[in-house]
């Protein structure tokens, strides 16, 4: 009976050895296949895992081949770099595995490129104790238009390198190319995500990330850290006059000048438009002010663009950790508020200063809520009214003064002394005043009620304010004689800026009241030169009249005489008692205001009643 094949193999040692070798080869191929499948799956999903699996794949090749080298080059092969290599340790070589595309050739790139052009060069370039290097194959794989990868297989035996090894090496090479291409895309994406495309400096995202890191360091070391917000003055005029390409070039030149005065540890970022941020690690307020001065000096010289000479100044706001906030968001809001305050006050630089008796955190919250209500996003300005009465007509209500309250969803109702200083300090007062004025005029529509609205100096100084008021009144049908704009003596101390606006408003029929008179240091001569229709005597003088205070009496008598001479009306503020009311009457003052006659009430309670037949068509 013939022997079975198993028996034949068992009887033939050579056949048995060949059979075992085939089984081993099959197991090895299966292992390779499994590894390659894992590598293929992870290459896209996880770069780090793909790197580790690629090293395993190279190690498998190295069990059969003396040397495996992976190269990369841009353009000609002379620029080839070794980026990954493995040497069989059994031959006395050194194992080096790295797939991060970092050169590892201490002798330079040319020796490795030459090492695979000839076997003799390969022997000398590797420096390995190998007697022969008889076979070598180089496989190429393009990664991008300019970058290529190659894998070099070298064997010390006379046998040709097995085709399956070559195929496997080609597969590994393709995956290396995939890994590198993905890394390159990730690197480019990261660069785009953290870089301003126009100027090449950091963007807002990078600025915030770095600020968070440095704040953590400053907190651990109990040190300061400063943020500067830099806004360009009149940049919109450059864009409008010369075009956006010139504006872009101006931004690049400004970036270069600011970078020229910064330290290597500082971070300059373009936050958007014409606004820049500068992070100053481990820097206090004095250091930040010194840097702001250097920036102003650097930008003093004019810029030459499109054949024109352009001057571009800056407004800089400064916030310092931990004084002005405990988070990066707090510091950004504080620096932004300080920058707007500097811009509106026409000062070059301001360090953030919270109002007295108000924490920095609370100030920043109020600032944020004010911006939302101005933009119509959240919250509301609630208008209240206090009556102004005629003492010679049985204390009949003649007029109403508008007093605002700020209703927020999370901080409740805020009084003017809480939010008006924040608006003034942070450059929001102009927009806030206009919002209150719009609401007041809307409430007056269709009535003949006279109402007074307080406006701040920056609002009056704004170039288009008289035109804005006239357009608002025309659109609503309100007669200008129904509106009093109340200003404080702060305006009178800068009559040069106020005169043109007050004359324009007065010429349009709007009346001007000087509020809180006696609390400032205004010159009576200046008051006489301004078109003022009314003076309101501050409550501090009025409330002492009933006590027969001789000095206060003399002051009030002087004011009454001055008003008579100028032909303006007087209102006594802050009257609370019968004695004060009588004292005011005795001085011949006909209009009065105070708790004795009525506390501020919501507009809906004291809303002026429409006059029959009086509608929006009414003019002046």
Coordinates of C-alpha atoms in Angstrom, one line a residue:
X1 CA 0.0 0.0 0.0
X2 CA 1.5 3.3 -1.0
X3 CA 2.6 5.7 1.7
X4 CA 0.6 8.7 2.2
X5 CA 2.0 12.1 1.4
X6 CA 2.4 12.8 5.2
X7 CA 4.3 9.6 5.4
X8 CA 6.4 10.6 2.5
X9 CA 7.2 13.9 4.1
X10 CA 7.9 12.3 7.4
X11 CA 10.3 9.9 5.6
X12 CA 12.0 12.7 3.6
X13 CA 13.8 15.2 5.8
X14 CA 14.4 17.6 2.9
X15 CA 10.7 17.6 2.0
X16 CA 9.8 18.0 5.6
X17 CA 12.1 21.0 6.0
X18 CA 10.7 22.5 2.8
X19 CA 7.2 22.0 4.1
X20 CA 8.0 23.7 7.4
X21 CA 9.7 26.6 5.6
X22 CA 6.6 27.0 3.5
X23 CA 4.4 27.1 6.6
X24 CA 6.7 29.6 8.2
X25 CA 6.6 31.7 5.1
X26 CA 2.8 31.5 5.0
X27 CA 2.5 32.5 8.6
X28 CA 4.9 35.4 8.0
X29 CA 2.9 36.6 5.0
X30 CA -0.3 36.4 7.0
X31 CA 1.3 38.4 9.8
X32 CA 2.4 41.0 7.2
X33 CA -1.1 41.1 5.8
X34 CA -2.6 41.6 9.2
X35 CA -0.1 44.4 10.0
X36 CA -0.6 46.1 6.7
X37 CA -4.4 46.0 7.2
X38 CA -4.0 47.6 10.6
X39 CA -1.5 50.1 9.2
X40 CA -3.9 51.0 6.4
X41 CA -6.8 51.4 8.8
X42 CA -4.9 53.6 11.3
X43 CA -2.9 55.7 8.8
X44 CA -5.7 58.2 8.2
X45 CA -7.4 57.9 11.6
X46 CA -4.4 58.4 13.9
X47 CA -1.0 59.6 12.7
X48 CA 0.8 58.5 15.8
X49 CA -0.5 55.0 15.6
X50 CA 0.4 54.9 11.9
X51 CA 4.0 55.9 12.7
X52 CA 4.3 53.1 15.3
X53 CA 2.9 50.5 12.9
X54 CA 5.1 51.7 10.1
X55 CA 8.1 51.1 12.3
X56 CA 6.9 47.6 12.8
X57 CA 6.5 47.1 9.1
X58 CA 10.1 48.3 8.5
X59 CA 11.3 46.0 11.2
X60 CA 9.7 43.0 9.4
X61 CA 11.5 43.9 6.2
X62 CA 14.7 44.2 8.2
X63 CA 14.4 40.5 9.3
X64 CA 15.1 39.5 5.7
X65 CA 17.1 42.4 4.4
X66 CA 20.3 43.9 5.7
X67 CA 19.3 47.5 5.3
X68 CA 16.0 49.3 4.7
X69 CA 16.2 53.1 4.1
X70 CA 13.4 55.6 3.4
X71 CA 14.4 58.9 1.8
X72 CA 12.7 62.1 1.0
X73 CA 13.7 64.9 -1.4
X74 CA 12.4 68.0 -3.0
X75 CA 13.3 68.3 -6.7
X76 CA 16.5 66.6 -7.9
X77 CA 17.8 63.5 -6.1
X78 CA 20.8 65.5 -4.9
X79 CA 18.6 66.9 -2.2
X80 CA 17.8 63.5 -0.9
X81 CA 17.5 63.1 2.9
X82 CA 17.3 59.9 4.9
X83 CA 14.2 60.0 7.0
X84 CA 13.8 56.5 8.2
X85 CA 16.2 53.6 8.3
X86 CA 16.6 50.2 10.0
X87 CA 19.6 48.0 10.1
X88 CA 19.6 44.3 11.1
X89 CA 21.1 44.2 14.5
X90 CA 22.3 40.6 13.9
X91 CA 24.9 42.1 11.5
X92 CA 26.4 44.3 14.1
X93 CA 24.6 47.4 12.8
X94 CA 22.6 50.0 14.7
X95 CA 18.8 50.0 14.7
X96 CA 17.3 53.4 13.8
X97 CA 13.6 53.8 13.2
X98 CA 11.9 57.1 12.7
X99 CA 9.1 58.1 10.4
X100 CA 8.7 61.8 11.3
X101 CA 10.7 62.9 8.2
X102 CA 13.5 64.2 10.2
X103 CA 17.0 63.8 8.6
X104 CA 19.3 61.5 10.6
X105 CA 22.4 61.5 8.5
X106 CA 25.3 63.1 10.4
X107 CA 27.5 63.0 7.4
X108 CA 25.2 65.1 5.2
X109 CA 22.6 64.3 2.6
X110 CA 24.9 63.5 -0.3
X111 CA 26.5 60.4 1.3
X112 CA 23.1 58.8 1.8
X113 CA 22.0 59.7 -1.8
X114 CA 25.3 58.3 -3.1
X115 CA 25.0 55.1 -0.9
X116 CA 22.2 53.8 -3.1
X117 CA 23.7 54.7 -6.5
X118 CA 26.4 52.1 -6.2
X119 CA 27.1 49.1 -3.9
X120 CA 30.6 50.3 -3.2
X121 CA 29.3 53.7 -2.0
X122 CA 26.7 51.9 0.0
X123 CA 29.3 49.8 1.9
X124 CA 31.3 52.9 2.8
X125 CA 28.3 55.1 3.6
X126 CA 26.7 52.7 6.0
X127 CA 29.8 52.0 8.0
X128 CA 28.5 48.6 8.8
X129 CA 30.7 45.5 9.2
X130 CA 29.1 43.8 6.2
X131 CA 31.3 41.9 3.8
X132 CA 29.0 42.2 0.8
X133 CA 26.0 44.2 -0.3
X134 CA 25.0 42.3 -3.4
X135 CA 21.4 43.4 -4.1
X136 CA 19.6 46.7 -3.8
X137 CA 16.3 48.1 -5.1
X138 CA 15.1 51.7 -4.8
X139 CA 11.3 52.4 -5.0
X140 CA 10.0 56.0 -5.6
X141 CA 6.6 57.5 -4.5
X142 CA 5.5 61.1 -5.1
X143 CA 3.9 62.8 -2.1
X144 CA 3.2 66.2 -3.6
X145 CA 4.3 68.0 -6.8
X146 CA 7.6 68.8 -5.2
X147 CA 8.2 66.2 -2.6
X148 CA 9.0 62.5 -3.2
X149 CA 9.7 59.6 -1.0
X150 CA 11.9 56.5 -1.8
X151 CA 12.5 53.2 -0.1
X152 CA 15.8 51.5 -0.6
X153 CA 16.1 47.7 0.0
X154 CA 19.6 46.2 0.3
X155 CA 20.5 42.6 0.8
X156 CA 23.9 41.0 1.4
X157 CA 23.1 37.7 -0.3
X158 CA 23.5 36.8 -3.9
X159 CA 19.8 36.0 -4.1
X160 CA 17.5 38.6 -5.7
X161 CA 15.3 40.5 -3.3
X162 CA 11.9 38.5 -3.2
X163 CA 9.1 40.1 -5.2
X164 CA 6.8 39.9 -2.2
X165 CA 9.3 41.9 -0.1
X166 CA 9.4 44.5 -2.9
X167 CA 5.6 44.7 -3.0
X168 CA 5.3 44.9 0.7
X169 CA 8.0 47.6 0.8
X170 CA 6.0 49.5 -1.9
X171 CA 2.9 49.3 0.2
X172 CA 4.7 50.6 3.3
X173 CA 6.2 53.4 1.2
X174 CA 2.7 54.4 -0.1
X175 CA 1.5 54.6 3.5
X176 CA 4.5 56.6 4.6
X177 CA 3.6 59.0 1.8
X178 CA 0.0 59.1 3.0
X179 CA 1.1 59.8 6.6
X180 CA 3.4 62.6 5.5
X181 CA 0.8 64.2 3.2
X182 CA -1.7 64.1 6.1
X183 CA 0.9 65.6 8.5
X184 CA 1.6 68.3 6.0
X185 CA -2.1 69.1 5.7
X186 CA -2.5 69.2 9.4
X187 CA 0.5 71.5 9.7
X188 CA -0.9 73.8 7.1
X189 CA -4.3 73.8 8.7
X190 CA -2.7 74.6 12.1
X191 CA -0.8 77.4 10.5
X192 CA -3.9 78.9 8.9
X193 CA -5.9 78.5 12.1
X194 CA -3.4 80.5 14.2
X195 CA -2.0 83.0 11.6
X196 CA -3.5 86.1 10.1
X197 CA -3.3 85.6 6.4
X198 CA -2.6 89.2 5.5
X199 CA 0.1 90.2 7.9
X200 CA 1.5 86.7 8.8
X201 CA 1.4 87.4 12.5
X202 CA -0.7 85.6 15.1
X203 CA -4.5 85.9 14.9
X204 CA -7.1 86.2 17.7
X205 CA -7.2 82.5 18.3
X206 CA -3.4 82.3 18.8
X207 CA -3.5 85.4 20.9
X208 CA -6.1 84.0 23.3
X209 CA -4.3 80.6 23.6
X210 CA -0.9 82.2 24.4
X211 CA -2.6 84.7 26.8
X212 CA -4.1 81.7 28.7
X213 CA -0.7 80.0 28.9
X214 CA 1.1 83.1 30.1
X215 CA -1.7 83.9 32.6
X216 CA -1.3 80.5 34.2
X217 CA 2.5 81.2 34.5
X218 CA 1.9 84.6 35.9
X219 CA -0.5 83.2 38.4
X220 CA 1.9 80.5 39.6
X221 CA 4.8 83.0 40.0
X222 CA 2.6 85.8 41.4
X223 CA 3.7 88.1 38.6
X224 CA 1.9 90.6 36.4
X225 CA 0.9 90.3 32.8
X226 CA -0.3 93.0 30.4
X227 CA -2.6 93.1 27.4
X228 CA -2.5 96.0 24.9
X229 CA -5.3 96.6 22.4
X230 CA -4.1 98.8 19.6
X231 CA -6.6 100.5 17.3
X232 CA -5.6 102.6 14.2
X233 CA -7.1 106.1 13.9
X234 CA -8.6 107.1 10.6
X235 CA -7.9 103.8 9.0
X236 CA -11.4 103.7 7.4
X237 CA -10.5 107.0 5.7
X238 CA -7.5 105.3 4.1
X239 CA -9.6 102.4 2.8
X240 CA -12.3 104.8 1.5
X241 CA -9.8 107.2 -0.2
X242 CA -7.2 104.9 -1.6
X243 CA -8.8 101.4 -1.7
X244 CA -8.4 98.2 0.3
X245 CA -5.1 97.2 -1.4
X246 CA -3.5 100.4 0.0
X247 CA -5.1 99.7 3.3
X248 CA -3.7 96.2 3.4
X249 CA -0.2 97.5 2.6
X250 CA -0.6 100.0 5.4
X251 CA -1.5 97.2 7.8
X252 CA 1.6 95.3 6.8
X253 CA 3.9 98.3 7.3
X254 CA 2.3 99.0 10.7
X255 CA 2.8 95.4 11.7
X256 CA 6.5 95.6 10.7
X257 CA 7.0 98.8 12.8
X258 CA 5.3 97.5 15.9
X259 CA 7.2 94.2 15.6
X260 CA 10.4 96.2 15.4
X261 CA 9.9 97.6 19.0
X262 CA 8.6 94.4 20.6
X263 CA 10.7 92.0 22.6
X264 CA 11.2 88.4 21.5
X265 CA 8.9 87.3 24.4
X266 CA 6.0 89.5 23.3
X267 CA 3.3 88.3 21.0
X268 CA 1.7 90.7 18.4
X269 CA -1.6 89.6 16.9
X270 CA -4.1 91.0 14.5
X271 CA -7.4 90.7 16.2
X272 CA -9.5 91.8 13.2
X273 CA -9.8 94.8 10.8
X274 CA -7.4 97.6 12.0
X275 CA -7.2 96.3 15.6
X276 CA -4.1 94.6 17.0
X277 CA -3.4 92.9 20.3
X278 CA 0.0 92.8 22.1
X279 CA 0.7 90.3 24.9
X280 CA 3.4 91.3 27.3
X281 CA 4.3 88.4 29.6
X282 CA 5.5 89.2 33.1
X283 CA 4.9 92.9 32.6
X284 CA 3.2 95.4 34.9
X285 CA 1.4 98.7 34.1
X286 CA 4.5 100.8 34.0
X287 CA 6.1 98.4 31.5
X288 CA 3.0 98.3 29.4
X289 CA 2.9 102.1 29.3
X290 CA 6.5 102.2 28.2
X291 CA 5.8 99.8 25.4
X292 CA 2.7 101.8 24.3
X293 CA 5.0 104.9 24.1
X294 CA 7.4 103.0 21.9
X295 CA 4.6 101.9 19.6
X296 CA 3.4 105.5 19.3
X297 CA 6.9 106.7 18.5
X298 CA 7.3 104.0 15.9
X299 CA 4.2 105.0 14.1
X300 CA 4.8 108.8 14.2
X301 CA 6.7 108.9 10.9
X302 CA 4.3 109.0 7.9
X303 CA 3.8 106.1 5.6
X304 CA 4.4 106.3 1.9
X305 CA 1.8 104.4 0.0
X306 CA 0.4 104.7 -3.6
X307 CA 2.5 107.9 -4.1
X308 CA 0.8 109.5 -1.0
X309 CA 2.1 110.3 2.4
X310 CA -0.3 108.9 5.0
X311 CA -0.3 109.6 8.8
X312 CA -1.9 107.0 11.0
X313 CA -2.0 107.3 14.7
X314 CA -3.2 104.8 17.3
X315 CA -5.3 104.5 20.4
X316 CA -4.0 102.0 22.9
X317 CA -5.8 100.4 25.8
X318 CA -4.0 98.6 28.6
X319 CA -5.2 95.9 31.0
X320 CA -3.0 94.2 33.6
X321 CA -3.4 90.8 35.3
X322 CA -4.5 90.4 38.0
X323 CA -5.6 94.0 38.7
X324 CA -8.1 94.2 35.9
X325 CA -9.4 90.6 35.6
X326 CA -8.8 87.1 36.5
X327 CA -9.4 85.6 33.1
X328 CA -8.2 86.3 29.6
X329 CA -11.8 87.3 28.6
X330 CA -11.9 89.8 31.5
X331 CA -8.6 91.3 30.4
X332 CA -9.6 91.6 26.8
X333 CA -12.8 93.4 27.8
X334 CA -10.9 95.7 30.1
X335 CA -8.2 96.5 27.4
X336 CA -10.9 97.0 24.8
X337 CA -12.8 99.4 27.1
X338 CA -9.6 101.3 27.9
X339 CA -8.8 101.6 24.1
X340 CA -12.3 103.0 23.3
X341 CA -12.0 105.4 26.2
X342 CA -8.6 106.6 24.9
X343 CA -10.1 107.0 21.4
X344 CA -13.1 109.0 22.5
X345 CA -11.0 111.2 24.9
X346 CA -8.5 111.7 22.1
X347 CA -5.7 110.5 24.4
X348 CA -3.0 108.2 22.9
X349 CA -3.1 105.6 25.8
X350 CA -5.2 104.7 28.7
X351 CA -4.8 102.1 31.4
X352 CA -8.1 100.5 32.4
X353 CA -9.6 102.0 35.6
X354 CA -12.8 100.7 37.1
X355 CA -15.1 103.3 38.6
X356 CA -14.8 103.9 42.3
X357 CA -16.7 101.6 44.6
X358 CA -17.2 99.1 41.8
X359 CA -15.2 96.0 41.3
X360 CA -13.4 95.3 38.0
X361 CA -15.5 92.3 37.4
X362 CA -18.7 94.1 37.9
X363 CA -17.5 96.9 35.6
X364 CA -16.7 94.5 32.9
X365 CA -20.1 92.8 33.2
X366 CA -21.9 96.2 33.0
X367 CA -19.8 97.0 30.0
X368 CA -20.7 93.8 28.3
X369 CA -24.4 94.3 29.0
X370 CA -24.3 97.8 27.8
X371 CA -22.9 96.7 24.4
X372 CA -25.7 94.2 24.1
X373 CA -28.4 96.6 24.8
X374 CA -26.9 99.2 22.4
X375 CA -26.8 96.5 19.7
X376 CA -30.4 95.5 20.4
X377 CA -29.4 92.0 21.6
X378 CA -30.4 91.9 25.3
X379 CA -31.6 94.1 28.1
X380 CA -33.4 97.4 27.9
X381 CA -33.0 101.1 28.9
X382 CA -36.1 101.9 31.0
X383 CA -37.0 105.6 30.9
X384 CA -38.3 107.2 34.0
X385 CA -39.5 110.8 34.3
X386 CA -39.5 113.4 37.1
X387 CA -41.8 116.4 36.8
X388 CA -40.6 120.0 36.6
X389 CA -43.4 122.2 38.1
X390 CA -44.4 125.8 37.9
X391 CA -44.4 127.4 41.4
X392 CA -46.4 130.4 40.2
X393 CA -49.2 128.1 38.8
X394 CA -50.1 125.9 41.8
X395 CA -47.1 123.5 41.1
X396 CA -48.6 122.4 37.9
X397 CA -46.4 120.0 35.9
X398 CA -44.9 121.9 33.0
X399 CA -42.2 119.6 31.8
X400 CA -40.6 116.2 32.4
X401 CA -36.9 115.3 32.8
X402 CA -36.0 111.9 31.5
X403 CA -33.9 109.7 33.9
X404 CA -32.8 106.3 32.7
X405 CA -32.5 102.9 34.4
X406 CA -30.8 99.9 32.9
X407 CA -32.7 96.6 33.1
X408 CA -30.5 93.5 32.7
X409 CA -31.5 89.8 32.7
X410 CA -28.9 88.7 35.2
X411 CA -27.9 91.8 37.2
X412 CA -31.3 93.3 37.8
X413 CA -32.0 97.0 37.5
X414 CA -29.0 99.3 37.5
X415 CA -29.1 103.0 38.4
X416 CA -27.4 105.7 36.4
X417 CA -24.5 106.0 38.9
X418 CA -23.8 102.4 38.2
X419 CA -23.7 102.3 34.4
X420 CA -23.2 105.9 33.2
X421 CA -19.6 106.1 34.5
X422 CA -18.9 102.8 32.8
X423 CA -20.4 104.0 29.5
X424 CA -18.4 107.3 29.7
X425 CA -15.1 105.5 30.7
X426 CA -15.4 102.8 28.0
X427 CA -16.4 104.9 25.1
X428 CA -20.1 103.8 25.0
X429 CA -21.7 107.0 26.1
X430 CA -22.4 108.4 22.6
X431 CA -24.3 105.4 21.5
X432 CA -26.1 105.2 24.8
X433 CA -27.1 108.8 24.8
X434 CA -28.5 108.4 21.2
X435 CA -30.5 105.3 22.3
X436 CA -32.1 107.2 25.2
X437 CA -32.8 110.2 22.9
X438 CA -34.5 108.0 20.3
X439 CA -36.7 106.4 23.0
X440 CA -37.6 109.8 24.4
X441 CA -38.6 111.3 21.1
X442 CA -40.7 108.2 20.3
X443 CA -42.5 108.7 23.6
X444 CA -43.1 112.4 22.8
X445 CA -44.6 111.7 19.4
X446 CA -48.1 113.2 19.0
X447 CA -47.9 115.2 22.2
X448 CA -47.0 118.8 23.1
X449 CA -45.1 117.8 26.2
X450 CA -41.7 119.4 26.9
X451 CA -39.0 116.9 27.9
X452 CA -35.4 117.2 29.0
X453 CA -32.7 114.7 28.2
X454 CA -29.2 114.6 29.7
X455 CA -26.3 114.3 27.2
X456 CA -22.6 113.8 27.9
X457 CA -19.8 116.0 26.5
X458 CA -18.6 113.4 24.0
X459 CA -22.1 113.1 22.6
X460 CA -22.3 116.9 22.1
X461 CA -18.8 117.0 20.6
X462 CA -19.6 114.3 18.0
X463 CA -19.4 116.0 14.6
X464 CA -22.8 114.9 13.3
X465 CA -24.8 115.3 16.6
X466 CA -26.8 118.4 15.6
X467 CA -27.7 116.9 12.3
X468 CA -28.7 113.6 14.1
X469 CA -31.0 115.5 16.5
X470 CA -32.6 117.4 13.6
X471 CA -33.3 114.3 11.6
X472 CA -34.7 112.5 14.6
X473 CA -37.1 115.3 15.4
X474 CA -38.1 115.7 11.7
X475 CA -38.9 112.0 11.4
X476 CA -41.0 112.0 14.5
X477 CA -42.9 115.3 14.0
X478 CA -41.7 116.7 17.3
X479 CA -41.2 120.4 17.5
X480 CA -37.6 121.2 18.5
X481 CA -38.9 123.7 21.2
X482 CA -40.3 120.6 23.0
X483 CA -36.8 119.3 23.6
X484 CA -34.3 120.4 26.2
X485 CA -30.8 118.9 26.1
X486 CA -29.1 119.1 29.5
X487 CA -25.4 119.5 29.6
X488 CA -23.1 119.8 32.6
X489 CA -20.4 122.4 33.4
X490 CA -17.8 120.0 32.0
X491 CA -18.9 121.1 28.6
X492 CA -18.6 124.8 29.5
X493 CA -14.9 124.2 30.6
X494 CA -14.1 123.4 26.9
X495 CA -16.3 126.0 25.2
X496 CA -14.3 125.9 22.0
X497 CA -15.5 122.4 21.2
X498 CA -19.0 123.0 22.4
X499 CA -19.8 126.4 20.8
X500 CA -20.4 125.2 17.3
X501 CA -22.6 122.3 18.3
X502 CA -24.6 124.4 20.7
X503 CA -25.1 127.1 18.1
X504 CA -26.2 124.6 15.5
X505 CA -28.7 123.0 18.0
X506 CA -30.0 126.4 19.1
X507 CA -30.4 127.6 15.5
X508 CA -32.5 124.5 14.8
X509 CA -34.8 125.4 17.7
X510 CA -33.6 122.9 20.3
X511 CA -33.1 124.4 23.8
X512 CA -30.1 123.9 26.0
X513 CA -30.1 123.6 29.8
X514 CA -27.0 123.9 32.0
X515 CA -27.4 121.2 34.6
X516 CA -26.0 121.0 38.2
X517 CA -24.8 124.6 38.0
X518 CA -22.5 125.6 40.8
X519 CA -20.7 122.2 41.0
X520 CA -18.0 123.0 38.5
X521 CA -15.6 125.9 37.8
X522 CA -17.2 127.4 34.7
X523 CA -16.5 131.1 33.9
X524 CA -19.6 133.4 33.9
X525 CA -18.1 135.1 30.9
X526 CA -18.0 131.8 29.0
X527 CA -21.6 131.0 30.0
X528 CA -22.7 134.4 28.7
X529 CA -21.1 133.6 25.3
X530 CA -22.9 130.2 24.9
X531 CA -26.5 129.8 23.6
X532 CA -27.9 128.5 26.9
X533 CA -31.6 128.8 27.5
X534 CA -31.8 127.5 31.1
X535 CA -29.8 127.1 34.2
X536 CA -30.6 124.4 36.8
X537 CA -29.2 125.2 40.3
X538 CA -27.7 122.2 41.9
X539 CA -29.5 120.7 44.9
X540 CA -26.7 121.3 47.3
X541 CA -27.3 125.0 47.2
X542 CA -31.1 124.8 47.2
X543 CA -31.4 122.4 50.1
X544 CA -29.6 124.8 52.4
X545 CA -31.8 127.8 51.6
X546 CA -34.4 126.8 54.1
X547 CA -31.8 126.7 56.9
X548 CA -30.9 130.4 56.2
X549 CA -27.3 129.5 55.3
X550 CA -25.9 133.0 54.4
X551 CA -23.3 131.8 51.9
X552 CA -25.7 129.6 50.0
X553 CA -28.2 132.4 49.9
X554 CA -25.7 134.8 48.5
X555 CA -24.7 132.3 45.8
X556 CA -28.3 131.7 44.8
X557 CA -29.0 135.4 44.7
X558 CA -26.0 135.8 42.4
X559 CA -27.3 133.1 40.1
X560 CA -30.8 134.6 39.9
X561 CA -29.3 138.0 39.1
X562 CA -27.1 136.5 36.4
X563 CA -30.1 134.6 34.9
X564 CA -32.1 137.7 34.8
X565 CA -29.3 139.5 33.0
X566 CA -28.9 136.8 30.4
X567 CA -32.6 136.3 29.9
X568 CA -32.5 132.6 30.8
X569 CA -34.9 130.6 32.9
X570 CA -34.0 129.0 36.3
X571 CA -34.9 125.6 37.7
X572 CA -34.2 124.8 41.4
X573 CA -33.3 121.2 41.8
X574 CA -33.6 118.8 44.8
X575 CA -36.5 120.5 46.7
X576 CA -37.8 118.1 49.4
X577 CA -39.4 120.3 52.1
X578 CA -41.9 123.1 52.3
X579 CA -39.2 125.4 53.7
X580 CA -37.0 124.8 50.7
X581 CA -40.0 125.5 48.3
X582 CA -40.8 128.7 50.1
X583 CA -37.1 129.9 50.0
X584 CA -37.0 129.3 46.3
X585 CA -40.2 131.2 45.8
X586 CA -38.8 134.1 47.9
X587 CA -35.9 134.3 45.4
X588 CA -38.2 134.6 42.5
X589 CA -37.4 131.2 41.0
X590 CA -40.5 130.0 39.1
X591 CA -39.6 126.4 38.1
X592 CA -38.7 123.7 40.6
X593 CA -37.9 119.9 40.7
X594 CA -37.5 117.5 43.6
X595 CA -39.1 114.8 45.7
X596 CA -41.6 117.3 47.1
X597 CA -43.3 117.4 43.7
X598 CA -42.7 113.9 42.5
X599 CA -40.2 111.1 42.4
X600 CA -39.0 109.6 39.1
X601 CA -41.7 107.3 37.8
X602 CA -41.6 104.9 34.8
X603 CA -42.4 106.4 31.5
X604 CA -45.5 104.2 31.1
X605 CA -46.8 105.8 34.3
X606 CA -46.1 109.4 33.4
X607 CA -46.4 108.9 29.6
X608 CA -47.3 112.1 27.9
X609 CA -50.9 112.0 26.6
X610 CA -51.4 112.6 22.9
X611 CA -53.0 115.9 21.9
X612 CA -56.2 115.4 19.8
X613 CA -55.4 116.2 16.2
X614 CA -51.7 116.4 16.9
X615 CA -49.8 113.7 14.9
X616 CA -46.6 113.0 13.3
X617 CA -47.2 115.5 10.6
X618 CA -46.6 118.3 13.1
X619 CA -43.5 120.4 12.4
X620 CA -41.7 123.0 14.4

